Amino acid sequence: MCVLCGQDFVAQVHWTDRHIEDRARASGPGDPVEYQRDRRRDRGHRTALTNEVLRHYGLRVEDWGGSKYVLRDGKGRTELVQHLGALWPAAAKLAGTTLDPLDTDFIEALSAAHKDHGR
Amino acid sequence: MTVVTGFLGSGKTTLLGKVLSEPSMANTAVLVNEFGEVGLDHHLLRRVDERTVLLGSGCVCCTTREDLVGALLELLGLDERGEIPRLDRVVIETTGLADPAPILYTIFTDPVLQHHFSVDLVLTTVDAVNGGLHLDRNPESLKQAAAADKIIVTKTDIAEPDSVRNLLSRLGKINPSAPILEAAFGDVDVDEIFRPGEPGAHAVTGSVLSEPDHLHDVGDTYSVSVTFDGAIDWTAFGIWFSMLLHARGEDVLRVKGLLDVGEAGPVVINGVQHIIHPPGHLDGWPDEDRRSRIVFITKRISPEEILGSLEAFRELLGARPVPLGTEHSVSLP
């Protein structure tokens, strides 16, 4: 990591981040502004959806300058993560439990939340 | 790059010997773990010792095979300096006991290799005589069968027809996404093996064999094929699936399929344990069927659990999961 800007030199592109990169590459040297807008929108959408899951564990995630994500718990502890692959272990550390999408309590909570939302 | 894996004595080397004698395979480099009794006569044969480096996270599939990195970088150097004829393909033969996941992990994550190589095919050989026994006794065998893009059943000439039939049916249940080819005396159609299938065309057959027969018991391994009643949100799927891999990655032996994400073409998803191939967004669907279809091969996770979890995520995904055909494992008395 660069000590001045906090960016990783060789960032491993996580598989969930691939499509934005691929789309940019496929369309050739397009408009960099549009690419950034596309990327920001994608990150915003991901942050919102991820928070739907994280709130059942008392956690929140925010986009951090378009390069990383900041994960926070209710006590103000934070973790900086690069992508979804790194988010879940960090969330487990803060929550003190593994976030398991097959966990029946979690499934119940998520389903109930969506039912309330639907009303 | 093609990875050839298979149980001990299942005919990997015989198959390779046959394949390499084809003129179309001339510009192929081969990496083997051991020089077997069947001598391979090939000008680009390299031997690699299985040296694995366990990373801090400690899970077995996310290990780097340093030996492979070294050997592949060397090949790349030779190719770039023009010291060998143009390199079209690299075939890696693993030992019978190897878990194929670290090989994929190595190629997808190495800072140099990921830009020069891609894995187009994992071939698994299973011998018709002892294959059933291996599946019963060796967890590696199960992983190899699940990781396969194509399965080649060898020695069908010397096995009982009944046992061949049972083995074929059992392999079909373990890995419904892989076409199974038969090879007697290592006699195979090279084109058929290396022809990259239509992406995901074999992903899900929909009607998987369903004879409730204890002979087809696959222990605590399950496979389930799922579609959705509409286009799904790719970002939401990424969240669900990365979360699942974090929590239960070692129990997700294989995931393969095409996902309708509301664009012109589907997204191809292909994963072995924690290792996900870079998902490709296709320009169009390979056939008329434009539904998502994805198969999960799991250990200790039942199809109901997968479906229940996807159902809970339906608001985020934007569509409801629908099973295409489930396989239940039957416990032996």
Coordinates of C-alpha atoms in Angstrom, one line a residue:
Chain A
M1 CA 0.0 0.0 0.0
C2 CA 1.2 3.5 -0.8
V3 CA 1.6 5.5 2.5
L4 CA 0.7 8.7 0.8
C5 CA -2.6 7.9 -0.9
G6 CA -3.7 4.7 0.8
Q7 CA -4.1 2.9 -2.5
D8 CA -2.9 -0.6 -3.1
F9 CA -0.5 -0.9 -6.0
V10 CA -1.5 -4.3 -7.3
A11 CA -5.2 -4.5 -6.4
Q12 CA -6.6 -7.9 -7.0
V13 CA -9.9 -7.4 -8.8
H14 CA -12.5 -9.4 -6.8
W15 CA -14.9 -11.4 -8.9
T16 CA -17.8 -9.3 -7.8
D17 CA -16.1 -6.1 -9.2
R18 CA -15.2 -7.6 -12.5
H19 CA -18.2 -6.6 -14.6
I20 CA -17.6 -2.8 -14.3
E21 CA -13.9 -3.3 -15.3
D22 CA -14.9 -5.6 -18.2
R23 CA -17.6 -3.3 -19.5
A24 CA -15.1 -0.4 -19.5
R25 CA -12.6 -2.5 -21.3
A26 CA -15.1 -3.8 -23.9
S27 CA -16.3 -0.3 -24.8
G28 CA -12.7 0.8 -25.5
P29 CA -11.2 4.1 -24.4
G30 CA -14.6 5.6 -23.7
D31 CA -15.5 8.6 -21.6
P32 CA -13.6 8.3 -18.3
V33 CA -16.2 10.5 -16.6
E34 CA -18.9 8.1 -17.6
Y35 CA -16.9 5.2 -16.4
Q36 CA -16.4 6.8 -13.0
R37 CA -20.1 7.6 -12.8
D38 CA -21.0 4.0 -13.7
R39 CA -18.5 2.7 -11.1
R40 CA -19.8 5.0 -8.4
R41 CA -23.4 4.1 -9.1
D42 CA -22.5 0.4 -8.9
R43 CA -20.7 0.9 -5.6
G44 CA -23.6 2.9 -4.2
H45 CA -26.0 0.1 -5.2
R46 CA -23.7 -2.5 -3.6
T47 CA -23.4 -0.5 -0.4
A48 CA -27.2 -0.1 -0.1
L49 CA -27.9 -3.9 -0.7
T50 CA -25.1 -5.0 1.6
N51 CA -26.5 -2.8 4.4
E52 CA -29.8 -4.7 4.1
V53 CA -27.8 -7.7 5.2
L54 CA -25.4 -6.1 7.6
R55 CA -28.1 -4.3 9.7
H56 CA -29.2 -7.7 11.1
Y57 CA -25.7 -7.9 12.7
G58 CA -25.7 -4.2 13.9
L59 CA -23.2 -3.2 11.2
R60 CA -23.1 -0.6 8.5
V61 CA -20.9 -0.1 5.4
E62 CA -20.1 3.1 3.5
D63 CA -18.2 3.7 0.3
W64 CA -14.9 5.3 1.2
G65 CA -13.8 7.7 -1.5
G66 CA -14.8 5.3 -4.3
S67 CA -11.8 3.1 -3.5
K68 CA -12.6 1.1 -0.4
Y69 CA -15.4 0.5 2.0
V70 CA -15.6 1.4 5.7
L71 CA -17.4 -1.0 7.9
R72 CA -18.7 0.3 11.3
D73 CA -20.4 -1.3 14.3
G74 CA -22.5 0.4 16.9
K75 CA -19.6 1.0 19.2
G76 CA -17.8 3.1 16.6
R77 CA -15.2 0.4 15.7
T78 CA -14.3 0.5 12.0
E79 CA -12.6 -1.8 9.5
L80 CA -11.4 -0.7 6.0
V81 CA -12.0 -3.3 3.3
Q82 CA -11.2 -3.4 -0.4
H83 CA -14.1 -5.6 -1.7
L84 CA -16.8 -8.0 -0.7
G85 CA -14.3 -10.9 -0.4
A86 CA -12.6 -9.0 2.5
L87 CA -15.9 -7.5 3.9
W88 CA -17.3 -10.7 5.4
P89 CA -14.2 -11.7 7.5
A90 CA -14.0 -8.1 8.7
A91 CA -17.7 -8.1 9.5
A92 CA -17.3 -11.4 11.4
K93 CA -14.6 -9.9 13.5
L94 CA -16.8 -6.9 14.4
A95 CA -19.9 -9.0 14.9
G96 CA -18.1 -11.7 16.8
T97 CA -19.9 -14.3 14.7
T98 CA -19.7 -15.7 11.2
L99 CA -22.2 -14.1 8.9
D100 CA -23.9 -17.1 7.4
P101 CA -26.6 -16.7 4.7
L102 CA -27.8 -20.2 5.6
D103 CA -28.3 -19.4 9.3
T104 CA -32.0 -19.9 10.1
D105 CA -32.2 -16.9 12.5
F106 CA -30.7 -14.6 9.9
I107 CA -33.1 -15.9 7.2
E108 CA -36.1 -15.3 9.4
A109 CA -35.0 -11.8 10.3
L110 CA -34.3 -10.9 6.7
S111 CA -37.6 -12.3 5.5
A112 CA -39.5 -10.5 8.2
A113 CA -37.8 -7.2 7.4
H114 CA -38.8 -7.5 3.8
K115 CA -42.4 -8.4 4.7
D116 CA -42.7 -5.3 6.9
H117 CA -41.1 -3.3 4.1
G118 CA -43.7 -4.6 1.6
R119 CA -46.7 -3.5 3.7
Chain B
M1 CA -4.8 -23.9 -20.0
T2 CA -6.2 -27.3 -19.2
V3 CA -6.0 -29.0 -15.8
V4 CA -6.1 -32.8 -16.0
T5 CA -6.9 -34.4 -12.7
G6 CA -8.1 -37.8 -11.8
F7 CA -7.8 -40.6 -9.2
L8 CA -4.7 -42.7 -8.8
G9 CA -4.3 -45.1 -11.7
S10 CA -7.3 -43.7 -13.5
G11 CA -5.4 -43.3 -16.8
K12 CA -4.5 -39.6 -16.8
T13 CA -1.1 -40.3 -18.3
T14 CA -2.5 -42.7 -20.9
L15 CA -5.0 -40.1 -21.9
L16 CA -2.4 -37.4 -22.1
G17 CA -0.1 -39.6 -24.2
K18 CA -2.9 -40.1 -26.7
V19 CA -3.9 -36.5 -26.7
L20 CA -0.4 -35.2 -27.2
S21 CA 0.2 -37.4 -30.2
E22 CA -2.4 -35.4 -32.1
P23 CA -0.9 -32.9 -34.6
S24 CA -3.3 -30.2 -33.3
M25 CA -1.7 -30.4 -29.9
A26 CA 1.9 -29.7 -31.1
N27 CA 2.2 -26.3 -29.4
T28 CA 1.2 -27.6 -26.1
A29 CA 3.4 -27.5 -23.0
V30 CA 2.8 -30.2 -20.3
L31 CA 3.5 -29.9 -16.6
V32 CA 3.4 -33.2 -14.8
N33 CA 3.9 -34.0 -11.1
E34 CA 5.7 -37.3 -11.7
F35 CA 7.1 -39.1 -14.7
G36 CA 4.9 -42.2 -14.7
E37 CA 5.6 -45.6 -16.0
V38 CA 3.9 -44.7 -19.3
G39 CA 6.6 -42.4 -20.7
L40 CA 5.3 -39.2 -22.3
D41 CA 7.4 -38.3 -25.2
H42 CA 7.0 -34.6 -25.7
H43 CA 9.3 -31.7 -26.3
L44 CA 7.7 -29.4 -23.8
L45 CA 7.4 -31.6 -20.8
R46 CA 8.3 -30.2 -17.5
R47 CA 8.2 -31.8 -14.1
V48 CA 7.0 -29.9 -11.1
D49 CA 7.1 -30.8 -7.5
E50 CA 4.0 -30.1 -5.6
R51 CA 5.0 -27.3 -3.3
T52 CA 2.2 -25.5 -1.7
V53 CA 2.3 -22.3 0.3
L54 CA -0.5 -22.0 2.8
L55 CA -1.6 -18.4 3.1
G56 CA -2.4 -16.7 6.3
S57 CA -6.1 -17.3 6.0
G58 CA -5.4 -21.0 6.4
C59 CA -8.0 -22.6 4.2
V60 CA -6.7 -25.4 2.0
C61 CA -8.2 -24.3 -1.3
C62 CA -6.7 -20.8 -1.1
T63 CA -3.1 -22.0 -1.3
T64 CA -0.5 -20.9 -3.8
R65 CA 1.3 -23.6 -5.8
E66 CA 4.8 -22.0 -5.9
D67 CA 6.0 -24.8 -8.1
L68 CA 3.4 -23.9 -10.7
V69 CA 4.2 -20.2 -10.6
G70 CA 7.8 -21.0 -11.3
A71 CA 7.2 -23.4 -14.1
L72 CA 4.6 -21.2 -15.8
L73 CA 6.8 -18.1 -15.6
E74 CA 9.7 -20.1 -17.1
L75 CA 7.4 -21.2 -20.0
L76 CA 6.2 -17.7 -20.5
G77 CA 9.8 -16.5 -20.7
L78 CA 10.8 -19.1 -23.2
D79 CA 7.7 -18.2 -25.3
E80 CA 8.4 -14.5 -25.2
R81 CA 12.0 -14.9 -26.2
G82 CA 11.0 -17.1 -29.1
E83 CA 13.0 -20.0 -27.8
I84 CA 10.1 -22.4 -28.2
P85 CA 7.5 -22.6 -30.9
R86 CA 4.5 -20.4 -30.1
L87 CA 2.7 -21.7 -27.0
D88 CA -1.0 -22.4 -27.6
R89 CA -1.9 -24.4 -24.5
V90 CA -0.5 -25.6 -21.3
V91 CA -1.8 -28.9 -19.8
I92 CA -1.2 -29.5 -16.1
E93 CA -1.4 -33.0 -14.9
T94 CA -2.0 -33.3 -11.1
T95 CA -1.2 -36.1 -8.8
G96 CA -4.1 -38.4 -8.1
L97 CA -4.4 -37.0 -4.6
A98 CA -4.4 -33.4 -5.5
D99 CA -7.2 -31.0 -4.8
P100 CA -7.6 -29.0 -8.1
A101 CA -8.7 -25.8 -6.3
P102 CA -5.2 -24.5 -5.4
I103 CA -4.1 -24.7 -9.1
L104 CA -7.0 -22.5 -10.1
Y105 CA -6.3 -20.2 -7.2
T106 CA -2.7 -19.9 -8.2
I107 CA -3.5 -18.9 -11.8
F108 CA -6.3 -16.5 -10.9
T109 CA -4.3 -14.6 -8.2
D110 CA -0.7 -14.5 -9.3
P111 CA 0.1 -10.9 -10.3
V112 CA 1.7 -12.0 -13.6
L113 CA 0.1 -15.3 -14.5
Q114 CA -3.5 -14.0 -14.2
H115 CA -2.8 -11.7 -17.3
H116 CA -1.3 -14.5 -19.4
F117 CA -3.2 -17.6 -18.7
S118 CA -6.8 -18.6 -18.3
V119 CA -8.2 -22.0 -17.3
D120 CA -10.6 -23.2 -20.0
L121 CA -11.1 -26.7 -18.8
V122 CA -10.8 -29.0 -15.9
L123 CA -10.8 -32.7 -17.0
T124 CA -11.2 -35.4 -14.5
T125 CA -10.5 -39.0 -15.3
V126 CA -12.3 -41.7 -13.4
D127 CA -11.5 -45.3 -13.9
A128 CA -14.5 -47.6 -14.4
V129 CA -13.1 -50.4 -12.4
N130 CA -12.1 -48.7 -9.2
G131 CA -13.8 -45.3 -9.5
G132 CA -16.7 -46.2 -7.2
L133 CA -14.2 -47.3 -4.5
H134 CA -12.3 -44.1 -4.7
L135 CA -15.4 -42.0 -4.4
D136 CA -16.3 -44.0 -1.3
R137 CA -13.0 -43.6 0.4
N138 CA -11.2 -40.5 -0.8
P139 CA -12.6 -37.0 -0.2
E140 CA -10.2 -35.8 -2.9
S141 CA -11.9 -38.0 -5.5
L142 CA -15.2 -36.3 -4.7
K143 CA -13.6 -32.9 -5.0
Q144 CA -12.0 -33.8 -8.3
A145 CA -15.3 -35.1 -9.7
A146 CA -17.1 -32.0 -8.6
A147 CA -14.4 -29.7 -10.0
A148 CA -14.6 -31.2 -13.4
D149 CA -15.9 -29.4 -16.5
K150 CA -15.7 -32.8 -18.3
I151 CA -15.4 -36.2 -16.8
I152 CA -13.7 -39.0 -18.7
V153 CA -14.5 -42.5 -17.6
T154 CA -11.6 -44.8 -18.6
K155 CA -11.1 -48.6 -18.7
T156 CA -14.7 -49.1 -19.6
D157 CA -13.4 -52.1 -21.7
I158 CA -12.4 -54.1 -18.7
A159 CA -15.1 -53.1 -16.2
E160 CA -18.4 -54.9 -15.7
P161 CA -21.2 -53.2 -17.7
D162 CA -23.3 -52.9 -14.5
S163 CA -20.6 -51.2 -12.6
V164 CA -20.0 -48.8 -15.5
R165 CA -23.6 -47.9 -15.5
N166 CA -23.7 -47.3 -11.8
L167 CA -20.6 -45.2 -11.9
L168 CA -22.0 -43.1 -14.7
S169 CA -25.2 -42.5 -12.9
R170 CA -23.4 -41.7 -9.7
L171 CA -21.0 -39.2 -11.4
G172 CA -24.0 -37.6 -13.0
K173 CA -25.5 -37.0 -9.6
I174 CA -22.3 -35.7 -8.1
N175 CA -21.7 -33.3 -10.9
P176 CA -24.7 -32.8 -13.2
S177 CA -22.9 -29.9 -14.9
A178 CA -20.1 -32.0 -16.5
P179 CA -20.6 -34.1 -19.7
I180 CA -19.2 -37.6 -19.2
L181 CA -17.1 -39.1 -22.0
E182 CA -16.2 -42.8 -22.1
A183 CA -12.7 -43.9 -23.1
A184 CA -11.6 -47.5 -23.5
F185 CA -7.8 -48.0 -24.0
G186 CA -7.3 -44.3 -23.6
D187 CA -9.1 -44.0 -27.0
V188 CA -10.8 -40.6 -27.1
D189 CA -11.8 -38.0 -29.5
V190 CA -9.3 -35.3 -28.8
D191 CA -11.4 -32.6 -30.5
E192 CA -14.4 -33.5 -28.3
I193 CA -12.4 -33.2 -25.2
F194 CA -10.7 -29.9 -25.9
R195 CA -13.6 -28.3 -27.7
P196 CA -14.7 -25.7 -25.2
G197 CA -18.4 -26.4 -24.8
E198 CA -20.9 -23.7 -25.3
P199 CA -20.4 -21.7 -22.3
G200 CA -22.6 -23.1 -19.6
A201 CA -24.5 -25.2 -22.2
H202 CA -24.2 -28.2 -20.0
A203 CA -24.7 -26.2 -16.9
V204 CA -28.0 -27.7 -16.0
T205 CA -29.9 -30.4 -17.6
G206 CA -33.1 -29.8 -15.6
S207 CA -34.1 -33.4 -15.5
V208 CA -31.3 -35.1 -13.6
L209 CA -31.5 -38.9 -13.1
S210 CA -33.7 -39.6 -10.3
E211 CA -33.8 -43.3 -9.4
P212 CA -34.2 -43.6 -5.7
D213 CA -31.6 -46.3 -5.5
H214 CA -29.1 -46.7 -2.7
L215 CA -26.5 -47.7 -5.2
H216 CA -26.4 -44.0 -6.2
D217 CA -25.7 -42.8 -2.7
V218 CA -23.3 -40.0 -2.8
G219 CA -22.9 -39.6 1.0
D220 CA -23.3 -36.1 2.3
T221 CA -22.9 -34.5 -1.1
Y222 CA -25.8 -32.9 -2.8
S223 CA -26.5 -31.1 -6.0
V224 CA -29.3 -28.8 -6.8
S225 CA -30.2 -26.9 -10.0
V226 CA -31.9 -23.6 -9.6
T227 CA -33.5 -21.1 -11.9
F228 CA -35.2 -17.8 -11.1
D229 CA -38.6 -16.5 -12.1
G230 CA -37.1 -13.4 -13.6
A231 CA -33.8 -11.5 -14.1
I232 CA -31.7 -11.2 -11.0
D233 CA -29.6 -8.4 -9.7
W234 CA -26.0 -9.4 -10.3
T235 CA -24.8 -7.2 -7.4
A236 CA -27.2 -8.9 -5.0
F237 CA -26.1 -12.3 -6.2
G238 CA -22.5 -11.3 -5.6
I239 CA -23.4 -10.3 -2.1
W240 CA -25.2 -13.5 -1.3
F241 CA -22.6 -15.8 -2.9
S242 CA -19.6 -14.1 -1.5
M243 CA -21.2 -14.3 1.9
L244 CA -22.0 -18.0 1.4
L245 CA -18.4 -18.7 0.4
H246 CA -17.1 -16.8 3.4
A247 CA -19.3 -18.9 5.8
R248 CA -19.3 -22.2 4.0
G249 CA -16.8 -22.1 1.2
E250 CA -15.3 -25.5 1.9
D251 CA -18.7 -27.1 1.7
V252 CA -19.5 -25.5 -1.7
L253 CA -17.6 -27.9 -3.9
R254 CA -18.8 -26.5 -7.2
V255 CA -21.0 -23.8 -8.7
K256 CA -21.6 -23.5 -12.4
G257 CA -24.2 -21.8 -14.4
L258 CA -25.6 -18.9 -16.5
L259 CA -27.4 -16.1 -14.8
D260 CA -30.0 -13.8 -16.4
V261 CA -29.0 -10.4 -15.1
G262 CA -31.4 -8.4 -17.3
E263 CA -28.8 -7.7 -20.0
A264 CA -28.6 -9.0 -23.6
G265 CA -26.5 -12.0 -22.6
P266 CA -26.1 -14.0 -19.4
V267 CA -23.3 -14.0 -16.8
V268 CA -21.3 -17.2 -16.7
I269 CA -20.5 -18.2 -13.2
N270 CA -18.0 -21.0 -12.5
G271 CA -16.5 -21.7 -9.1
V272 CA -14.6 -24.4 -7.3
Q273 CA -14.7 -24.1 -3.6
H274 CA -13.6 -20.5 -2.7
I275 CA -12.1 -20.0 -6.2
I276 CA -14.4 -18.2 -8.6
H277 CA -13.4 -17.9 -12.3
P278 CA -13.6 -14.3 -13.4
P279 CA -17.3 -14.2 -14.3
G280 CA -17.8 -13.5 -18.0
H281 CA -20.7 -11.4 -19.3
L282 CA -21.8 -12.9 -22.6
D283 CA -23.2 -10.9 -25.5
G284 CA -25.9 -13.4 -26.2
W285 CA -27.5 -16.7 -24.9
P286 CA -26.1 -20.0 -26.2
D287 CA -29.6 -21.4 -26.9
E288 CA -33.3 -20.6 -26.9
D289 CA -33.7 -21.1 -23.2
R290 CA -33.1 -17.7 -21.6
R291 CA -33.7 -18.6 -18.0
S292 CA -31.0 -18.5 -15.4
R293 CA -29.7 -21.9 -14.6
I294 CA -27.2 -22.6 -11.9
V295 CA -26.1 -25.8 -10.3
F296 CA -24.7 -26.0 -6.8
I297 CA -22.7 -29.1 -5.7
T298 CA -22.4 -29.0 -1.9
K299 CA -21.2 -31.1 1.0
R300 CA -23.2 -31.0 4.2
I301 CA -25.5 -28.2 2.8
S302 CA -28.9 -29.5 1.7
P303 CA -30.7 -28.2 -1.4
E304 CA -33.4 -26.9 0.9
E305 CA -30.9 -24.7 2.8
I306 CA -29.7 -23.1 -0.5
L307 CA -33.2 -22.5 -1.7
G308 CA -34.4 -21.2 1.6
S309 CA -31.5 -18.7 1.7
L310 CA -32.1 -17.5 -1.9
E311 CA -35.8 -17.2 -1.1
A312 CA -34.9 -14.9 1.9
F313 CA -32.8 -12.8 -0.5
R314 CA -35.5 -12.6 -3.1
E315 CA -36.3 -8.9 -2.4
L316 CA -32.6 -8.1 -3.0
L317 CA -32.2 -10.4 -5.9
G318 CA -35.4 -9.2 -7.6
A319 CA -36.6 -12.7 -8.4
R320 CA -37.7 -15.9 -6.7
P321 CA -35.6 -19.1 -6.9
V322 CA -37.2 -22.1 -8.5
P323 CA -35.6 -25.6 -8.2
L324 CA -35.1 -27.3 -11.5
G325 CA -34.4 -30.7 -10.0
T326 CA -32.9 -31.7 -6.7
E327 CA -30.8 -34.7 -5.8
H328 CA -31.0 -35.9 -2.2
S329 CA -28.4 -38.1 -0.8
V330 CA -29.7 -41.3 0.8
S331 CA -27.9 -42.5 3.9
L332 CA -26.8 -46.0 3.9
P333 CA -28.4 -48.1 6.6

